[in-house]
Amino acid sequence: MDSDEEYLYDCDSGNESSGDDVGLEFEIEGEGESGSSRYRETTENYPYEVLSTEDITRHMIDCIKEVNSVVNIPVTTTRILLNHFKWDKEKLMERFYDGDQEKLFSEAHVVSPFKTPSKSQRVPVKTSNGMEECEICFLNMPSAMMTGIECGHRFCTNCWTEYLTTKIIDEGMGQTISCAAHSCSILVDDHTVMRLIVDPKVKLKYQHLITKSFVECNRLLRWCPYPDCNYAIKVQYPDVQPVMCKCRNVFCFNCGENWHDPVKCHLLRHWIKKCDDDSETSNWIAANTKECPKCKVTIEKDGGCNHMVCKNQSCKADFCWVCLGPWEPHGSSWYSCNRYDEDEAKQARDAQEKSRAALQRYLFYCNRYMNHMQSLKFEHKLYASVKEKMEEMQQHNMSWIEVQFLKKGCRHPV
Amino acid sequence: MPMFTKLAHKTSTAAKSSGQTAAKTAAAAAAAKGNVTSPAGKHFLDNTRWQKRLQKELMSLLKEPPPGVTVDVDQAHTKLTEWVVHMEGAAGTLYEGEKFQLQFKFSPKYPFDSPEVIFVGENIPIHPHIYSNGHICLSILTEDWSPALSVQAICLSIISMLSSCKEKKRPPDNSYYVKTCSANPKKTKWWYHDDTV
């Protein structure tokens, strides 16, 4: 048992520097984190790494380079293609070499790099002496001020900048910003964006968006779900396994929830959903209350006879608690309802029985779940205090080996 | 998407009132140069550039309007960010001879933010994509908007939308939508499912 719980506590080991400094085309600005050392961990036979934001960027560039050494197309196109395939290199290669390349490029919303430069195909609206009209601000601009991507649509740089800024800041778009022209779906590559955006804040936001989408669509990466934690976990193959972030949060790589062995991810998801929504409240209401047949207010009966008078001042209905029919035909039989409809009564009983049973079952498991959660909390507390003790003992001339028994000892009661 | 439109819209009303007097004093053509103080967002660099664009759009709509379209110039001059466009149903279509009014509202982020366009007035066209409160389900008004589009392009789109209609009826969810929607059509999450009409 010891070894497979090691990951829970021994997080100071396995710190390794990656040191592969590739020339970054993607500058990293303003990132407070300085730890660029990748952090390798393994749980039994499940190796994984903890990546900082810079590591993620570096990893992204590595991916692009790797693909690019094979396919030999512009880096910016490779990035868009990779993003289109959710950063699955193999899938990209397969499609690139075995399929219709033209179709591939159009699906990924890029202009095929093998086409001869077609910029001159679309003749821009030229006015005299090298001026062009920008279709966004309607101003005549010198051609040097006009720019565009491979699709050939040209706008002035000011308009481009403002367009991209709006898309990035207001709409939170990163990799999926398309050309500003109407119904042109060609995507704007990252180089163009970085070239046209001046404001460092917008640049930074763009980089964040790119990194975010890179992690989110890559099946080998997952953000640590801990609030405000900026690390991501990188695995070699996705699996239901516990991983621990640098922030010490342990979670399931597959679903991102707290590690939940032996429960399956989908069951946990059901459980959380059940706990979150009000299904049990309504179960309780169904099992223990009835509705007034007239105004539908919810009533819980806590004594007395079957003759009910609704307390709702605007209703005041007289009815029988047993059959929910009007009281009048019941006369003076206050404790036994004689109007009996076999089927209806059975149905009502069954339904009530069922929701009572469901509630019982839920409460049973909820109780256990809460109990285990509580135990886990206690365990952490105990462990923290034991660790403190251990350190104290080491201060008093005891060796590291000698104090290990404490740690083992505290695991037994748990 | 709908979240920022409200904000943009609020600032636009503020800009309008201060811009109103400036536009009145200056001659219409020179109005664009008038230094209108603008409370617009910070990355909205030069307000006058976009006023210029609106002025130019207005001019070209006056000079070469699409068939059946006339813009209310006086209205547009008093309030450059709010236009009324009169539209007449094209001959040979179900709307022949009918008169409609379109209202355009431009936020300070126009043309990067799409204008708010609705039918107003007595006669709202009966069309499967036009709700009885004047809201129009047209993709270029929200997610397919491009800053390279213009008022003219929107008018043409709406004309062709009307002209290709084969049966005059309201959208199937009209009564529910009209009861529950926001006054600003841009806050609606539209589903564009039918390209034929």
Coordinates of C-alpha atoms in Angstrom, one line a residue:
Chain A
M1 CA 0.0 0.0 0.0
D2 CA 2.9 2.3 0.8
S3 CA 4.2 2.7 -2.6
D4 CA 1.0 3.6 -4.3
E5 CA 0.3 6.3 -1.7
E6 CA 3.7 7.8 -2.1
Y7 CA 2.5 10.3 -4.6
L8 CA 0.3 11.8 -2.0
Y9 CA 3.1 13.0 0.1
D10 CA 6.4 12.9 -1.6
C11 CA 6.3 15.8 -3.9
D12 CA 9.6 17.2 -3.2
S13 CA 11.4 14.6 -5.3
G14 CA 11.6 14.2 -9.0
N15 CA 12.3 17.8 -9.8
E16 CA 14.0 17.9 -13.1
S17 CA 15.2 20.6 -15.4
S18 CA 14.2 20.2 -19.0
G19 CA 16.6 22.7 -20.3
D20 CA 15.6 22.5 -23.9
D21 CA 15.6 26.1 -24.9
V22 CA 14.4 26.4 -28.4
G23 CA 14.3 29.7 -30.1
L24 CA 11.0 31.1 -29.1
E25 CA 9.0 32.7 -31.8
F26 CA 6.4 33.2 -29.3
E27 CA 7.7 35.7 -26.7
I28 CA 6.7 35.3 -23.2
E29 CA 6.0 38.5 -21.5
G30 CA 4.8 39.4 -18.0
E31 CA 4.6 35.9 -16.8
G32 CA 5.3 36.0 -13.1
E33 CA 6.3 32.3 -12.9
S34 CA 10.0 31.8 -13.1
G35 CA 10.1 28.0 -12.6
S36 CA 10.7 26.7 -16.1
S37 CA 11.8 23.4 -14.9
R38 CA 9.5 20.7 -15.9
Y39 CA 8.3 18.6 -13.1
R40 CA 8.2 14.9 -13.6
E41 CA 6.1 12.6 -11.5
T42 CA 5.1 9.0 -11.8
T43 CA 2.5 7.1 -10.1
E44 CA 3.2 3.4 -10.4
N45 CA 3.6 3.1 -14.1
Y46 CA 1.8 6.3 -15.0
P47 CA 4.4 8.9 -15.8
Y48 CA 3.4 12.5 -16.2
E49 CA 4.8 16.0 -16.1
V50 CA 3.6 19.2 -14.5
L51 CA 4.0 22.1 -17.0
S52 CA 4.1 25.8 -16.2
T53 CA 2.7 28.2 -18.7
E54 CA 6.1 28.7 -20.3
D55 CA 6.6 25.0 -20.6
I56 CA 3.3 24.7 -22.3
T57 CA 4.3 27.3 -24.8
R58 CA 7.6 25.6 -25.4
H59 CA 5.9 22.2 -25.8
M60 CA 3.5 23.8 -28.3
I61 CA 6.4 25.1 -30.3
D62 CA 8.1 21.7 -30.1
C63 CA 5.0 20.1 -31.5
I64 CA 4.9 22.5 -34.4
K65 CA 8.6 22.0 -35.1
E66 CA 8.3 18.3 -35.0
V67 CA 5.5 18.3 -37.6
N68 CA 7.2 21.0 -39.6
S69 CA 10.4 19.0 -40.0
V70 CA 8.3 16.4 -41.9
V71 CA 5.7 18.4 -43.8
N72 CA 7.7 21.4 -44.7
I73 CA 5.1 24.1 -44.8
P74 CA 5.0 27.5 -43.2
V75 CA 5.1 27.3 -39.4
T76 CA 1.9 29.4 -39.1
T77 CA 0.1 27.0 -41.4
T78 CA 1.3 24.1 -39.4
R79 CA 0.0 25.6 -36.2
I80 CA -3.5 26.1 -37.7
L81 CA -3.5 22.6 -39.0
L82 CA -2.4 21.2 -35.7
N83 CA -5.1 23.1 -33.9
H84 CA -7.6 21.8 -36.4
F85 CA -6.6 18.3 -35.5
K86 CA -6.7 19.0 -31.8
W87 CA -2.9 18.7 -31.7
D88 CA -2.9 15.1 -32.8
K89 CA 0.3 14.9 -34.8
E90 CA -0.4 11.4 -36.2
K91 CA -3.8 12.3 -37.4
L92 CA -2.5 15.4 -39.2
M93 CA 0.3 13.4 -40.9
E94 CA -2.1 10.7 -41.9
R95 CA -4.5 13.2 -43.5
F96 CA -1.6 15.2 -45.0
Y97 CA -0.1 12.3 -46.9
D98 CA -3.1 10.0 -47.5
G99 CA -5.9 12.4 -48.3
D100 CA -7.0 15.2 -50.4
Q101 CA -4.7 18.0 -49.3
E102 CA -6.8 20.8 -50.9
K103 CA -9.8 19.6 -48.9
L104 CA -7.6 19.4 -45.8
F105 CA -6.5 23.0 -46.1
S106 CA -10.0 24.3 -46.8
E107 CA -11.4 22.4 -43.8
A108 CA -8.8 23.9 -41.6
H109 CA -9.5 27.4 -43.1
V110 CA -6.1 28.1 -44.4
V111 CA -4.9 28.9 -47.9
S112 CA -2.9 26.0 -49.3
P113 CA 0.8 27.0 -49.1
F114 CA 1.4 25.1 -52.4
K115 CA -0.7 27.4 -54.4
T116 CA 1.3 30.0 -56.3
P117 CA 1.1 33.3 -54.5
S118 CA -2.3 34.5 -55.4
K119 CA -2.2 37.9 -53.8
S120 CA -2.4 39.6 -57.2
Q121 CA -5.5 37.6 -58.1
R122 CA -7.8 39.9 -56.2
V123 CA -7.1 43.3 -57.5
P124 CA -7.6 45.8 -54.7
V125 CA -9.6 48.8 -55.3
K126 CA -6.9 51.1 -56.5
T127 CA -7.2 54.8 -56.7
S128 CA -4.6 57.1 -58.1
N129 CA -1.0 57.2 -57.2
G130 CA -0.6 54.1 -55.1
M131 CA -3.6 54.7 -52.8
E132 CA -6.1 52.0 -51.8
E133 CA -9.5 52.4 -50.1
C134 CA -9.8 50.5 -46.9
E135 CA -13.2 48.8 -46.8
I136 CA -13.5 49.2 -43.1
C137 CA -12.7 52.9 -42.4
F138 CA -13.5 54.0 -46.0
L139 CA -10.3 56.0 -46.1
N140 CA -7.8 56.2 -48.9
M141 CA -4.6 54.8 -47.6
P142 CA -1.1 54.5 -49.2
S143 CA -0.6 50.9 -50.3
A144 CA 2.1 50.5 -47.7
M145 CA -0.5 50.9 -45.0
M146 CA -2.6 48.2 -46.4
T147 CA -2.1 44.6 -45.3
G148 CA -3.8 41.2 -45.3
I149 CA -3.4 37.5 -45.1
E150 CA -3.2 34.8 -47.9
C151 CA -6.8 35.1 -48.8
G152 CA -6.0 38.5 -50.4
H153 CA -8.4 40.7 -48.6
R154 CA -6.6 43.9 -47.7
F155 CA -7.4 46.5 -45.0
C156 CA -5.4 49.2 -43.4
T157 CA -3.2 48.3 -40.5
N158 CA -5.2 50.5 -38.0
C159 CA -8.4 48.7 -38.9
W160 CA -6.7 45.3 -38.6
T161 CA -5.4 46.2 -35.2
E162 CA -8.7 47.3 -34.0
Y163 CA -10.5 44.3 -35.5
L164 CA -8.1 41.9 -33.8
T165 CA -8.3 43.7 -30.5
T166 CA -12.1 43.5 -30.5
K167 CA -12.0 39.8 -31.3
I168 CA -9.4 39.1 -28.6
I169 CA -10.6 41.3 -25.8
D170 CA -14.4 41.4 -26.3
E171 CA -15.0 38.0 -27.9
G172 CA -12.2 36.0 -26.3
M173 CA -11.1 34.5 -29.6
G174 CA -7.6 33.3 -30.1
Q175 CA -6.8 30.7 -32.7
T176 CA -10.1 31.0 -34.4
I177 CA -10.1 34.7 -35.6
S178 CA -11.0 34.8 -39.3
C179 CA -10.2 37.4 -41.9
A180 CA -12.2 40.6 -41.4
A181 CA -13.8 40.4 -44.8
H182 CA -17.4 39.2 -45.0
S183 CA -17.9 35.5 -45.3
C184 CA -14.1 34.8 -45.6
S185 CA -13.3 32.0 -43.2
I186 CA -9.5 32.0 -43.7
L187 CA -7.9 32.1 -40.2
V188 CA -5.5 34.8 -39.1
D189 CA -2.2 33.2 -38.2
D190 CA -0.4 34.0 -34.9
H191 CA 2.5 35.9 -36.6
T192 CA 0.1 38.3 -38.3
V193 CA -1.7 38.9 -35.0
M194 CA 1.5 39.5 -33.1
R195 CA 2.7 41.8 -35.8
L196 CA -0.4 43.9 -35.9
I197 CA -1.2 44.1 -32.2
V198 CA 0.8 46.7 -30.4
D199 CA -0.7 46.9 -27.0
P200 CA 1.2 44.4 -24.8
K201 CA -1.9 43.7 -22.7
V202 CA -3.8 42.5 -25.8
K203 CA -0.7 40.5 -26.9
L204 CA -0.6 38.8 -23.5
K205 CA -4.3 38.0 -23.6
Y206 CA -3.9 36.5 -27.1
Q207 CA -1.1 34.3 -25.9
H208 CA -3.2 33.2 -22.9
L209 CA -6.0 32.3 -25.2
I210 CA -3.8 30.4 -27.5
T211 CA -2.3 28.4 -24.6
K212 CA -5.7 27.8 -23.1
S213 CA -7.1 26.4 -26.3
F214 CA -3.9 24.3 -26.8
V215 CA -4.3 22.7 -23.4
E216 CA -8.0 22.3 -23.7
C217 CA -8.1 20.5 -27.0
N218 CA -5.1 18.4 -26.4
R219 CA -6.0 15.0 -25.0
L220 CA -2.6 14.6 -23.4
L221 CA -2.9 17.8 -21.4
R222 CA -5.2 18.9 -18.6
W223 CA -5.2 22.1 -16.5
C224 CA -5.0 21.6 -12.8
P225 CA -8.6 22.4 -11.7
Y226 CA -7.4 24.1 -8.5
P227 CA -8.5 27.7 -8.3
D228 CA -5.9 30.1 -9.6
C229 CA -3.5 27.3 -10.4
N230 CA -1.7 27.9 -13.7
Y231 CA -0.1 24.5 -14.2
A232 CA -1.1 21.8 -16.5
I233 CA -0.4 18.1 -16.4
K234 CA 1.0 16.3 -19.4
V235 CA 0.7 12.6 -19.7
Q236 CA 1.9 10.1 -22.3
Y237 CA -1.5 8.5 -22.7
P238 CA -4.8 9.6 -21.3
D239 CA -6.1 7.4 -18.5
V240 CA -8.1 7.3 -15.3
Q241 CA -5.2 8.0 -13.0
P242 CA -4.4 10.2 -10.1
V243 CA -2.0 13.0 -10.8
M244 CA -0.6 15.6 -8.5
C245 CA 0.1 19.2 -9.5
K246 CA 2.9 21.4 -8.2
C247 CA 0.2 23.1 -6.1
R248 CA -0.3 19.7 -4.4
N249 CA -3.8 19.3 -5.7
V250 CA -4.4 15.6 -6.5
F251 CA -7.0 15.0 -9.2
C252 CA -8.1 12.4 -11.7
F253 CA -6.5 13.1 -15.1
N254 CA -9.5 11.7 -17.0
C255 CA -12.2 13.9 -15.5
G256 CA -10.4 16.6 -13.5
E257 CA -12.3 15.9 -10.3
N258 CA -10.6 15.0 -7.0
W259 CA -9.2 11.6 -7.2
H260 CA -12.1 9.2 -6.7
D261 CA -10.8 5.6 -6.8
P262 CA -12.7 3.2 -6.9
V263 CA -15.6 5.1 -8.3
K264 CA -15.8 5.4 -12.1
C265 CA -15.6 8.9 -13.5
H266 CA -19.1 8.9 -15.0
L267 CA -20.6 7.7 -11.7
L268 CA -18.9 10.4 -9.9
R269 CA -20.2 12.9 -12.3
H270 CA -23.8 11.6 -11.7
W271 CA -23.2 11.7 -8.0
I272 CA -22.0 15.3 -8.1
K273 CA -24.9 16.3 -10.3
K274 CA -27.3 14.6 -8.0
C275 CA -25.9 16.4 -5.0
D276 CA -25.8 19.7 -6.8
D277 CA -29.3 19.9 -8.1
D278 CA -32.4 19.7 -6.0
S279 CA -33.5 16.3 -7.0
E280 CA -33.5 15.0 -3.4
T281 CA -35.4 18.0 -2.2
S282 CA -38.1 17.2 -4.6
N283 CA -37.9 13.5 -3.7
W284 CA -38.5 14.5 0.0
I285 CA -41.4 16.7 -1.0
A286 CA -42.9 13.9 -3.1
A287 CA -42.5 11.3 -0.3
N288 CA -43.7 13.4 2.6
T289 CA -46.2 15.9 1.3
K290 CA -49.3 16.2 -0.8
E291 CA -50.7 19.0 -2.8
C292 CA -53.9 20.8 -2.1
P293 CA -56.2 19.6 -4.9
K294 CA -57.5 23.1 -5.5
C295 CA -54.6 25.6 -5.2
K296 CA -51.7 23.0 -5.4
V297 CA -49.9 24.4 -2.3
T298 CA -47.6 21.8 -0.7
I299 CA -48.9 20.4 2.6
E300 CA -47.2 18.2 5.2
K301 CA -49.7 16.5 7.5
D302 CA -48.4 16.2 11.0
G303 CA -51.5 14.9 12.9
G304 CA -55.3 15.1 13.1
C305 CA -58.0 13.6 11.0
N306 CA -58.3 13.3 7.3
H307 CA -60.6 16.3 6.9
M308 CA -58.3 18.9 5.5
V309 CA -59.0 22.6 5.2
C310 CA -56.4 24.4 3.2
K311 CA -54.8 27.2 5.1
N312 CA -54.2 29.2 2.0
Q313 CA -56.5 32.1 2.7
S314 CA -57.6 32.5 -0.9
C315 CA -58.3 28.7 -1.2
K316 CA -59.7 27.2 2.0
A317 CA -60.6 24.0 0.1
D318 CA -62.2 21.1 2.1
F319 CA -60.8 17.8 1.0
C320 CA -59.9 14.3 2.1
W321 CA -56.2 13.7 2.8
V322 CA -56.5 10.1 1.7
C323 CA -58.2 10.4 -1.6
L324 CA -57.7 14.1 -2.2
G325 CA -61.3 14.4 -3.3
P326 CA -63.7 17.0 -2.0
W327 CA -64.7 16.4 1.6
E328 CA -68.5 16.7 1.1
P329 CA -69.3 13.1 0.2
H330 CA -67.3 11.8 3.2
G331 CA -69.7 13.2 5.7
S332 CA -68.6 12.4 9.2
S333 CA -66.2 9.5 8.6
W334 CA -63.3 11.6 9.7
Y335 CA -60.7 8.8 10.0
S336 CA -61.5 6.4 7.2
C337 CA -62.0 7.3 3.7
N338 CA -64.6 5.0 2.1
R339 CA -64.3 6.1 -1.4
Y340 CA -61.7 3.7 -2.7
D341 CA -60.4 3.5 -6.2
E342 CA -58.2 0.4 -6.4
D343 CA -55.9 1.4 -9.3
E344 CA -55.5 5.0 -8.4
A345 CA -54.7 4.3 -4.8
K346 CA -52.2 1.6 -5.8
Q347 CA -50.5 3.9 -8.2
A348 CA -50.2 6.7 -5.7
R349 CA -48.9 4.3 -3.1
D350 CA -46.3 2.9 -5.5
A351 CA -45.1 6.3 -6.6
Q352 CA -44.8 7.5 -3.0
E353 CA -43.1 4.2 -2.0
K354 CA -40.6 4.6 -4.8
S355 CA -39.6 8.1 -4.0
R356 CA -39.3 7.2 -0.3
A357 CA -37.0 4.4 -1.2
A358 CA -34.9 6.6 -3.4
L359 CA -34.6 9.2 -0.7
Q360 CA -33.6 6.5 1.8
R361 CA -31.0 5.2 -0.5
Y362 CA -29.6 8.6 -1.3
L363 CA -29.4 9.6 2.3
F364 CA -27.7 6.3 3.1
Y365 CA -24.9 6.9 0.5
C366 CA -24.8 10.6 1.2
N367 CA -24.1 9.9 4.8
R368 CA -21.3 7.6 3.9
Y369 CA -19.8 10.0 1.4
M370 CA -19.8 12.8 3.9
N371 CA -18.3 10.5 6.5
H372 CA -15.5 9.5 4.2
M373 CA -14.9 13.2 3.3
Q374 CA -14.7 14.0 6.9
S375 CA -12.2 11.1 7.5
L376 CA -10.1 12.4 4.7
K377 CA -10.0 15.8 6.2
F378 CA -8.9 14.3 9.6
E379 CA -6.3 12.3 7.9
H380 CA -4.8 15.3 6.3
K381 CA -4.8 17.1 9.6
L382 CA -3.2 14.1 11.3
Y383 CA -0.6 13.8 8.7
A384 CA 0.3 17.5 8.9
S385 CA 0.8 17.2 12.6
V386 CA 2.8 14.0 12.3
K387 CA 5.0 15.7 9.7
E388 CA 5.7 18.5 12.1
K389 CA 6.6 16.1 14.8
M390 CA 8.9 14.3 12.4
E391 CA 10.7 17.5 11.7
E392 CA 10.9 18.3 15.3
M393 CA 12.4 14.9 16.1
Q394 CA 15.0 15.3 13.3
Q395 CA 16.0 18.6 14.9
H396 CA 16.7 16.5 18.1
N397 CA 19.4 14.4 16.6
M398 CA 17.3 11.7 15.0
S399 CA 17.9 10.6 11.5
W400 CA 15.4 10.8 8.6
I401 CA 15.3 7.0 8.5
E402 CA 14.5 6.8 12.2
V403 CA 11.5 9.0 12.1
Q404 CA 9.9 7.2 9.2
F405 CA 8.0 4.8 11.5
L406 CA 5.8 7.7 12.5
K407 CA 4.6 8.3 9.0
K408 CA 3.9 4.6 8.6
G409 CA 2.2 4.4 11.9
C410 CA -0.2 7.2 11.1
R411 CA -1.3 5.4 8.0
H412 CA -2.6 2.4 9.8
P413 CA -5.5 3.9 11.5
V414 CA -6.6 5.6 8.4
Chain B
M1 CA -21.5 37.9 -27.2
P2 CA -24.6 39.6 -25.8
M3 CA -22.8 40.6 -22.6
F4 CA -20.8 43.5 -23.9
T5 CA -23.5 44.9 -26.2
K6 CA -25.4 46.3 -23.3
L7 CA -22.3 48.2 -22.1
A8 CA -21.5 49.4 -25.6
H9 CA -25.0 50.5 -26.0
K10 CA -25.1 52.6 -22.9
T11 CA -22.0 54.5 -23.8
S12 CA -23.4 55.1 -27.2
T13 CA -26.4 56.9 -25.8
A14 CA -24.1 59.0 -23.8
A15 CA -22.1 59.8 -26.8
K16 CA -25.2 60.7 -28.8
S17 CA -26.4 63.4 -26.5
S18 CA -23.1 65.2 -26.4
G19 CA -22.6 64.6 -30.1
Q20 CA -26.0 66.0 -30.9
T21 CA -25.2 69.6 -30.2
A22 CA -21.9 69.5 -31.9
A23 CA -23.4 68.0 -35.1
K24 CA -26.1 70.7 -35.2
T25 CA -23.7 73.6 -34.9
A26 CA -21.2 72.4 -37.4
A27 CA -22.3 72.0 -41.0
A28 CA -23.2 68.5 -41.9
A29 CA -20.0 67.8 -43.9
A30 CA -17.8 69.4 -41.3
A31 CA -19.5 67.6 -38.4
A32 CA -17.1 64.7 -38.6
K33 CA -14.2 67.0 -37.8
G34 CA -15.9 68.5 -34.8
N35 CA -14.2 67.3 -31.6
V36 CA -16.9 65.4 -29.9
T37 CA -15.8 64.3 -26.5
S38 CA -16.3 60.7 -26.3
P39 CA -16.7 58.5 -23.2
A40 CA -16.1 55.4 -25.3
G41 CA -13.8 52.5 -24.4
K42 CA -10.1 53.1 -24.2
H43 CA -9.0 51.1 -27.1
F44 CA -11.4 53.0 -29.2
L45 CA -8.7 55.4 -30.5
D46 CA -10.1 58.1 -32.7
N47 CA -13.8 58.4 -32.5
T48 CA -13.8 60.8 -35.5
R49 CA -12.6 58.0 -37.8
W50 CA -15.8 56.1 -37.2
Q51 CA -17.9 59.1 -37.5
K52 CA -16.3 59.7 -40.8
R53 CA -17.2 56.2 -41.9
L54 CA -20.8 56.7 -40.9
Q55 CA -20.9 60.0 -42.7
K56 CA -19.5 58.3 -45.8
E57 CA -22.0 55.5 -45.5
L58 CA -24.8 58.0 -45.2
M59 CA -23.6 59.9 -48.3
S60 CA -23.3 56.8 -50.4
L61 CA -26.7 55.6 -49.3
L62 CA -28.1 59.0 -50.4
K63 CA -26.3 58.9 -53.7
E64 CA -26.8 55.3 -54.7
P65 CA -29.5 53.8 -52.6
P66 CA -30.5 50.1 -53.2
P67 CA -33.8 49.9 -55.0
G68 CA -36.7 51.0 -52.8
V69 CA -34.5 52.3 -50.0
T70 CA -34.4 55.9 -48.7
V71 CA -32.7 57.0 -45.6
D72 CA -34.1 59.6 -43.3
V73 CA -31.3 62.2 -43.6
D74 CA -32.6 64.7 -41.0
Q75 CA -32.9 62.0 -38.4
A76 CA -29.4 60.7 -39.2
H77 CA -28.0 64.2 -39.0
T78 CA -29.5 65.0 -35.6
K79 CA -28.3 61.7 -34.3
L80 CA -25.5 60.1 -36.3
T81 CA -25.7 56.9 -34.3
E82 CA -29.4 56.3 -34.9
W83 CA -30.8 56.0 -38.4
V84 CA -34.2 55.3 -39.8
V85 CA -34.3 53.7 -43.3
H86 CA -37.5 53.5 -45.3
M87 CA -38.0 50.5 -47.4
E88 CA -40.5 49.6 -50.0
G89 CA -41.5 46.0 -50.9
A90 CA -40.0 45.2 -54.4
A91 CA -42.3 44.8 -57.4
G92 CA -43.2 41.3 -58.2
T93 CA -42.8 40.1 -54.6
L94 CA -45.2 39.3 -51.8
Y95 CA -44.5 42.7 -50.3
E96 CA -45.1 44.8 -53.4
G97 CA -46.3 48.3 -52.4
E98 CA -45.8 47.8 -48.7
K99 CA -43.8 50.3 -46.7
F100 CA -41.5 49.4 -43.9
Q101 CA -39.1 51.2 -41.6
L102 CA -35.8 49.9 -40.3
Q103 CA -34.1 51.4 -37.3
F104 CA -30.2 51.2 -37.2
K105 CA -28.4 51.9 -33.9
F106 CA -24.6 52.1 -34.0
S107 CA -22.5 51.5 -30.9
P108 CA -19.2 53.3 -30.4
K109 CA -17.5 50.2 -31.5
Y110 CA -19.1 50.2 -34.9
P111 CA -18.0 48.9 -37.4
F112 CA -16.3 46.2 -35.3
D113 CA -19.5 45.7 -33.4
S114 CA -22.5 45.1 -35.6
P115 CA -25.3 47.6 -35.6
E116 CA -28.6 46.9 -33.9
V117 CA -31.2 46.6 -36.6
I118 CA -34.9 46.2 -36.1
F119 CA -38.1 46.9 -38.0
V120 CA -40.1 49.7 -36.4
G121 CA -43.4 51.5 -37.0
E122 CA -46.9 50.4 -38.0
N123 CA -46.0 47.8 -40.5
I124 CA -43.7 45.0 -39.5
P125 CA -43.3 42.6 -42.5
I126 CA -44.9 39.2 -42.0
H127 CA -42.0 36.9 -42.8
P128 CA -40.8 33.6 -41.3
H129 CA -37.6 35.3 -40.0
I130 CA -39.1 38.5 -38.7
Y131 CA -40.8 38.6 -35.3
S132 CA -43.8 40.8 -34.7
N133 CA -41.7 43.0 -32.4
G134 CA -39.5 43.9 -35.4
H135 CA -36.5 41.6 -34.5
I136 CA -34.9 40.0 -37.5
C137 CA -33.2 36.7 -37.5
L138 CA -30.3 37.3 -39.9
S139 CA -26.9 36.0 -39.3
I140 CA -24.9 39.0 -40.6
L141 CA -26.5 41.0 -37.9
T142 CA -24.7 39.1 -35.2
E143 CA -22.2 36.2 -35.6
D144 CA -21.5 36.6 -39.3
W145 CA -21.1 40.3 -39.1
S146 CA -17.9 41.7 -40.6
P147 CA -16.5 45.2 -40.3
A148 CA -16.3 45.2 -44.1
L149 CA -20.1 45.0 -44.3
S150 CA -22.1 48.2 -44.3
V151 CA -25.6 49.6 -43.9
Q152 CA -26.0 49.2 -47.6
A153 CA -25.1 45.5 -47.4
I154 CA -27.5 45.0 -44.6
C155 CA -30.3 46.7 -46.6
L156 CA -29.6 44.5 -49.6
S157 CA -29.6 41.4 -47.5
I158 CA -33.0 42.3 -45.9
I159 CA -34.4 43.2 -49.3
S160 CA -33.3 39.9 -50.7
M161 CA -34.7 38.1 -47.7
L162 CA -38.1 39.7 -48.2
S163 CA -38.0 39.1 -52.0
S164 CA -37.3 35.4 -51.8
C165 CA -40.1 34.8 -49.3
K166 CA -42.8 32.4 -50.7
E167 CA -45.3 32.5 -47.9
K168 CA -46.2 35.3 -45.6
K169 CA -46.2 34.0 -42.1
R170 CA -44.6 34.7 -38.7
P171 CA -41.8 32.6 -37.2
P172 CA -43.3 29.5 -35.5
D173 CA -42.1 30.6 -32.1
N174 CA -43.2 34.2 -32.5
S175 CA -45.5 34.6 -29.5
Y176 CA -43.1 32.9 -27.1
Y177 CA -40.1 34.9 -28.4
V178 CA -41.8 38.3 -28.3
K179 CA -42.9 37.7 -24.7
T180 CA -39.5 36.7 -23.4
C181 CA -36.9 38.4 -25.5
S182 CA -34.8 41.5 -24.6
A183 CA -35.5 44.8 -26.3
N184 CA -32.1 44.5 -28.0
P185 CA -32.1 41.8 -30.6
K186 CA -28.4 41.4 -30.2
K187 CA -28.9 39.8 -26.9
T188 CA -30.7 36.9 -28.4
K189 CA -28.8 33.8 -29.1
W190 CA -30.0 33.2 -32.6
W191 CA -30.1 29.8 -34.4
Y192 CA -29.7 30.2 -38.1
H193 CA -31.2 27.1 -39.5
D194 CA -32.7 28.1 -42.8
D195 CA -30.7 29.6 -45.6
T196 CA -33.4 29.4 -48.2
V197 CA -35.6 32.3 -47.3

